[in-house]
XYZ file of C-alpha atoms in Angstrom:
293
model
C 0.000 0.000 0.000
C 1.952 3.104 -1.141
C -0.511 5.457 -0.544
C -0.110 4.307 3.202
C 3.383 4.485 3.317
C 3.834 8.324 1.615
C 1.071 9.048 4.394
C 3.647 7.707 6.484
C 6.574 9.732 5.168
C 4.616 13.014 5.208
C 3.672 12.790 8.810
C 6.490 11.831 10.509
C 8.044 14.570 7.827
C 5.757 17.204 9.132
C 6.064 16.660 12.665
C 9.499 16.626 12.683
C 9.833 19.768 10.721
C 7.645 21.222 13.133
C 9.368 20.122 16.094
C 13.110 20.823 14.463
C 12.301 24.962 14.096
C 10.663 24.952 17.679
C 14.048 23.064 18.860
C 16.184 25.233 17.030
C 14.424 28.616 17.884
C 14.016 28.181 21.473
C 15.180 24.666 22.579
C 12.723 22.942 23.339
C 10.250 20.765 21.383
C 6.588 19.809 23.066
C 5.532 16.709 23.868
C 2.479 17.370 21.820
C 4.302 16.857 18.384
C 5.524 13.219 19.601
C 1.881 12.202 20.565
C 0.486 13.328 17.367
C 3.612 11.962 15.332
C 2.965 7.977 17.744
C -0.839 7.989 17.416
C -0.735 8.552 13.582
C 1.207 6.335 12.925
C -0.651 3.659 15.330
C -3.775 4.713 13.657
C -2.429 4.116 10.150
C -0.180 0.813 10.721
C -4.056 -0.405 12.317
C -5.681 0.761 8.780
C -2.870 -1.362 7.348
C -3.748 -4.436 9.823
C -7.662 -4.119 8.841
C -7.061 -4.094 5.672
C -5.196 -7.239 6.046
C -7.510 -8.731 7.714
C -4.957 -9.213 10.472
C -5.958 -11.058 14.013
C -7.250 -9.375 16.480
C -4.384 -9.745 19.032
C -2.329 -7.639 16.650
C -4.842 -4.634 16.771
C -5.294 -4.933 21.069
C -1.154 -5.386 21.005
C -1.107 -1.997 18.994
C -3.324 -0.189 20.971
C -1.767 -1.079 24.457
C 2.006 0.000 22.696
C 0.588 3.116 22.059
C -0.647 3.876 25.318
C 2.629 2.358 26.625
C 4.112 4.966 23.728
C 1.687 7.849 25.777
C 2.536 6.734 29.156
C 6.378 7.041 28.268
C 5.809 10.533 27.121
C 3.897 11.611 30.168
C 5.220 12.567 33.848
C 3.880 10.776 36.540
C 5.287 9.193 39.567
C 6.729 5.525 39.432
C 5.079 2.410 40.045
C 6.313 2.540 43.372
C 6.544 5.815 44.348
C 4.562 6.621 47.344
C 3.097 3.018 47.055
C 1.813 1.575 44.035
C 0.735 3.339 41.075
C -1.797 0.506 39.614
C -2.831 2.549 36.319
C 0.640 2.236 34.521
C 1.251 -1.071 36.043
C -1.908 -2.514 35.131
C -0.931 -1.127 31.417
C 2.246 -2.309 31.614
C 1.169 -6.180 32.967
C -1.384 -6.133 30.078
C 0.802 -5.229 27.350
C 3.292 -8.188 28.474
C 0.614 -10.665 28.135
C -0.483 -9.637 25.350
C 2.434 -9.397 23.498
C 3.294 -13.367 24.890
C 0.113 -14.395 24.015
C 0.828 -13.028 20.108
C 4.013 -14.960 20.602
C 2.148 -18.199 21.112
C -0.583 -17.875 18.668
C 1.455 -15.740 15.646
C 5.396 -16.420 16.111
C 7.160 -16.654 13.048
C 4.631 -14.970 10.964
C 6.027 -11.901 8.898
C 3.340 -9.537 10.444
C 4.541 -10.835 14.138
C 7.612 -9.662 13.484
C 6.787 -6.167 12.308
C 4.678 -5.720 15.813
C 7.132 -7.298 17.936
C 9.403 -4.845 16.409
C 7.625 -2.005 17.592
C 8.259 -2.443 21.709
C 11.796 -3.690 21.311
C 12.326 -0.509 19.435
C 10.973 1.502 22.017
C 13.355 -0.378 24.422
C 16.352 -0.127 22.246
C 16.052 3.540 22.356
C 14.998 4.218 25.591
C 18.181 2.215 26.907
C 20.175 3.970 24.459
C 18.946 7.321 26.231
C 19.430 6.065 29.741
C 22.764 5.146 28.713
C 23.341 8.757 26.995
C 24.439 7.392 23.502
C 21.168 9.682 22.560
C 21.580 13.023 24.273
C 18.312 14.847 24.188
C 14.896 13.735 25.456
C 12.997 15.211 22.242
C 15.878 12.519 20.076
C 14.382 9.733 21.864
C 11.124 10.780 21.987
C 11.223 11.622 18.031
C 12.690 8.099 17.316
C 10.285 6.516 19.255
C 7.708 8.117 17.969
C 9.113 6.984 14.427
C 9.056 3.625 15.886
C 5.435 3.654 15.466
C 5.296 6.037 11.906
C 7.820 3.247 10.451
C 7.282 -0.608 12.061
C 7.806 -1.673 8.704
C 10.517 -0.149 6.239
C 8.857 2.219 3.972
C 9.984 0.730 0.024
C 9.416 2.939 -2.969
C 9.734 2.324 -6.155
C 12.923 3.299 -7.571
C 14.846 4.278 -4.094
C 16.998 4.132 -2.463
C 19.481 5.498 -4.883
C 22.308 3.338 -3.603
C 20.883 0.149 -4.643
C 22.302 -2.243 -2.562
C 23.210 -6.099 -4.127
C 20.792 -7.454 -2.188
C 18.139 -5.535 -1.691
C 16.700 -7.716 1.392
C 19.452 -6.522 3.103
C 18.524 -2.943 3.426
C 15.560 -4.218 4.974
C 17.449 -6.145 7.764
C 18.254 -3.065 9.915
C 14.963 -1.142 11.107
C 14.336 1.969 9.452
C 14.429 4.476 12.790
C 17.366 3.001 13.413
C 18.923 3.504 10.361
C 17.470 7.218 10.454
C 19.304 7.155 13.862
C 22.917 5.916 12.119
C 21.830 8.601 8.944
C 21.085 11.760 11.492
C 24.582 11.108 12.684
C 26.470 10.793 9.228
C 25.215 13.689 8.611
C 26.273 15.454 11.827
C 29.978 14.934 10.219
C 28.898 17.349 7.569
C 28.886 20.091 9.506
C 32.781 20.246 9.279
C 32.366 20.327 5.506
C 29.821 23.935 5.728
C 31.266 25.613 8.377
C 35.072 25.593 6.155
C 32.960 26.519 2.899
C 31.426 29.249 5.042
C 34.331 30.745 6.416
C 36.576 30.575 3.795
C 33.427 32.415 1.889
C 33.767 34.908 4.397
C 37.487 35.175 4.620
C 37.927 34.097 8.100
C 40.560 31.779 8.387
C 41.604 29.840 11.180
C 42.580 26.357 11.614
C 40.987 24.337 13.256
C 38.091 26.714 14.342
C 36.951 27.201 10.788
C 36.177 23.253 11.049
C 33.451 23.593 14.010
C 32.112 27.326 14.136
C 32.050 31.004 12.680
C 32.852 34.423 13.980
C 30.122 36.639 14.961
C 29.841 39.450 17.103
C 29.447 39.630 20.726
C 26.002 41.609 20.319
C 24.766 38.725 17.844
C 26.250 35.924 19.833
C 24.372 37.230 22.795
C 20.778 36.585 21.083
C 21.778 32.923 19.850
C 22.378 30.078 20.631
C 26.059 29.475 20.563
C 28.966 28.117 22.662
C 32.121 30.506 22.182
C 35.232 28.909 21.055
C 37.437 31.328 23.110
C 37.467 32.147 27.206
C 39.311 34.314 29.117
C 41.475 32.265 31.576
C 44.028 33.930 33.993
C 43.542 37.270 31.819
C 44.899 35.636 28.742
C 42.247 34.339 25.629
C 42.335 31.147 24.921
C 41.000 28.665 22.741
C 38.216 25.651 23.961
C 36.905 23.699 21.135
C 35.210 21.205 23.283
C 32.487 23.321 25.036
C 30.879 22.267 27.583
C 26.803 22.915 27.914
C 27.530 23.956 31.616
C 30.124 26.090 31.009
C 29.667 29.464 32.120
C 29.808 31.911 29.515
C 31.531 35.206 29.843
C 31.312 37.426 27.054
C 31.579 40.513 28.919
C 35.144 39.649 29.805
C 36.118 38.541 25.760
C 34.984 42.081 25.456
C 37.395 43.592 27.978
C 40.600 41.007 26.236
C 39.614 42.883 23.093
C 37.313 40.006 21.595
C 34.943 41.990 19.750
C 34.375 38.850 17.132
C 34.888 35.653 18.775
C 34.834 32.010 17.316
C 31.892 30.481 18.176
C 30.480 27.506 17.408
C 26.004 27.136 16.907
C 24.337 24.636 19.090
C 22.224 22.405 16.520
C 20.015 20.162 18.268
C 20.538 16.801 17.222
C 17.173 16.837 16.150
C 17.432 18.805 13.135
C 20.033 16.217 11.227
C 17.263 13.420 12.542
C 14.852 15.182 10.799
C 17.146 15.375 7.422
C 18.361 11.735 7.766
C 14.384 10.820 7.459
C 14.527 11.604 3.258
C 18.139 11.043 3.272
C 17.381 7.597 4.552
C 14.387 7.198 1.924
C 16.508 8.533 -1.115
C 19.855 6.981 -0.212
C 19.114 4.038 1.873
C 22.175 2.961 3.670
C 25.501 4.284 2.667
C 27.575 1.883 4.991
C 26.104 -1.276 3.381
C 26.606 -0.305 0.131
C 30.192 1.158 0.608
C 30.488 -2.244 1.799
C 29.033 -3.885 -1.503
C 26.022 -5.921 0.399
């Protein structure tokens, strides 16, 4: 069903667009886009289901995974905090026996394994934020969210662009998680625009060309950027590794004579996710194929 699966693209393409220039203008991106971006796609992948003509346990599975989705999203106290919290354990009890009771009656079925992928997703990258691989809450929330957009990778005719040798392959790795490996290929880029940028401007200076621009105190001020000088014991020096809770001082860059300091722009991770998504659907993989699968 293509129509289903360009529905698909153009929601979670939306949403994240959405949520990218709220992240990028004032750092933060509601929770609101993440339970639109989950319950569409829940609501189509169940179209998809009835139209299949699918069992029943696979439409009560996908409707306790999104609330599971919801409940992630959502603060509340712990199970057991201040005694027990029954709603989200009840939900939480339900989902596992549903989910084993699929197992017995559907395992090995191509459709089980596109709804079983859907909660080990949502594990994979929750773990991956508890463990800080993924930085930001609205990362993991986004790729969760696209957990539900994308259980099954979206295939249109004529893409990827890197055709791979065997095209089952591309298939093998889920496609959030490949938009996940994607965001953060192209995260490398920024080297690449930042030196056409300065040496477009003239402002050369190796290797702070690589990871930021000049700009001047007034403007650095109103953004959001990290500068790529301090003041330390009355001398300027250079920090390319900033640090989020660093304290920033540009009054006393002005007094050093600073007036245009190297900084570098804090992009939220969320804006290459949000490119990987069509870089993923027009180029596919780009480590399998430099790897001729």
């Amino acid at each position: 069903m293509e129509e289903l699966t360009w529905t698909r693209i153009a929601l979670a393409l939306a949403i994240m667009v959405a949520a990218s220039v709220s992240d990028w203008r004032s750092r933060t991106a509601s929770d609101g886009h993440w339970y639109i971006m989950g319950a569409g796609g829940s609501l189509l992948f169940g179209v998809q289901l009835l139209d299949e003509g699918a069992s029943w346990t696979f439409l009560v599975c996908l409707v306790l995974i999104t609330l599971v989705f919801a409940d992630l999203l959502r603060d509340r106290r712990g199970m057991f905090e201040e005694g027990v919290n029954v709603a989200p354990l009840l939900l939480y009890a339900l989902t596992f026996l549903a989910f084993g009771y699929l197992s017995l009656e559907h395992f090995g079925e191509g459709r089980y394994w596109t709804m079983i992928s859907i909660p080990l997703l949502i594990v994979f990258f929750f773990v991956m934020y508890q463990l800080n691989v993924i930085k930001g809450g609205a990362d993991a929330k986004a790729l969760i969210a696209l957990s539900l957009v994308f259980p099954i990778y979206p295939e249109l005719a004529g893409l990827p662009v890197m055709e791979l040798n065997d095209p089952a392959a591309l298939t093998m790795l889920p496609f959030p998680v490949l938009v996940l490996f994607n965001g953060a290929i192209l995260t490398l880029l920024v080297p690449v625009g930042m030196l056409l940028l300065n040496i477009a401007r003239r402002d050369i200076r190796f290797p702070l060309m690589l990871f930021g621009t000049r700009m001047t105190i007034e403007d650095a001020k109103k953004k959001h950027v990290w500068p790529m000088e301090r003041v330390a014991d009355g001398k300027v020096r250079t920090a390319l590794l900033s640090r989020q809770d660093d304290e920033i001082d540009w009054d006393a860059l002005q007094a050093a004579g600073v007036d245009r300091p190297w900084v570098t722009p804090k992009v939220p991770f969320l804006v290459p996710l949000t490119l990987a998504v069509p870089f993923s659907l027009l180029m596919g993989n780009p480590l399998l194929y430099l790897m001729g699968a």
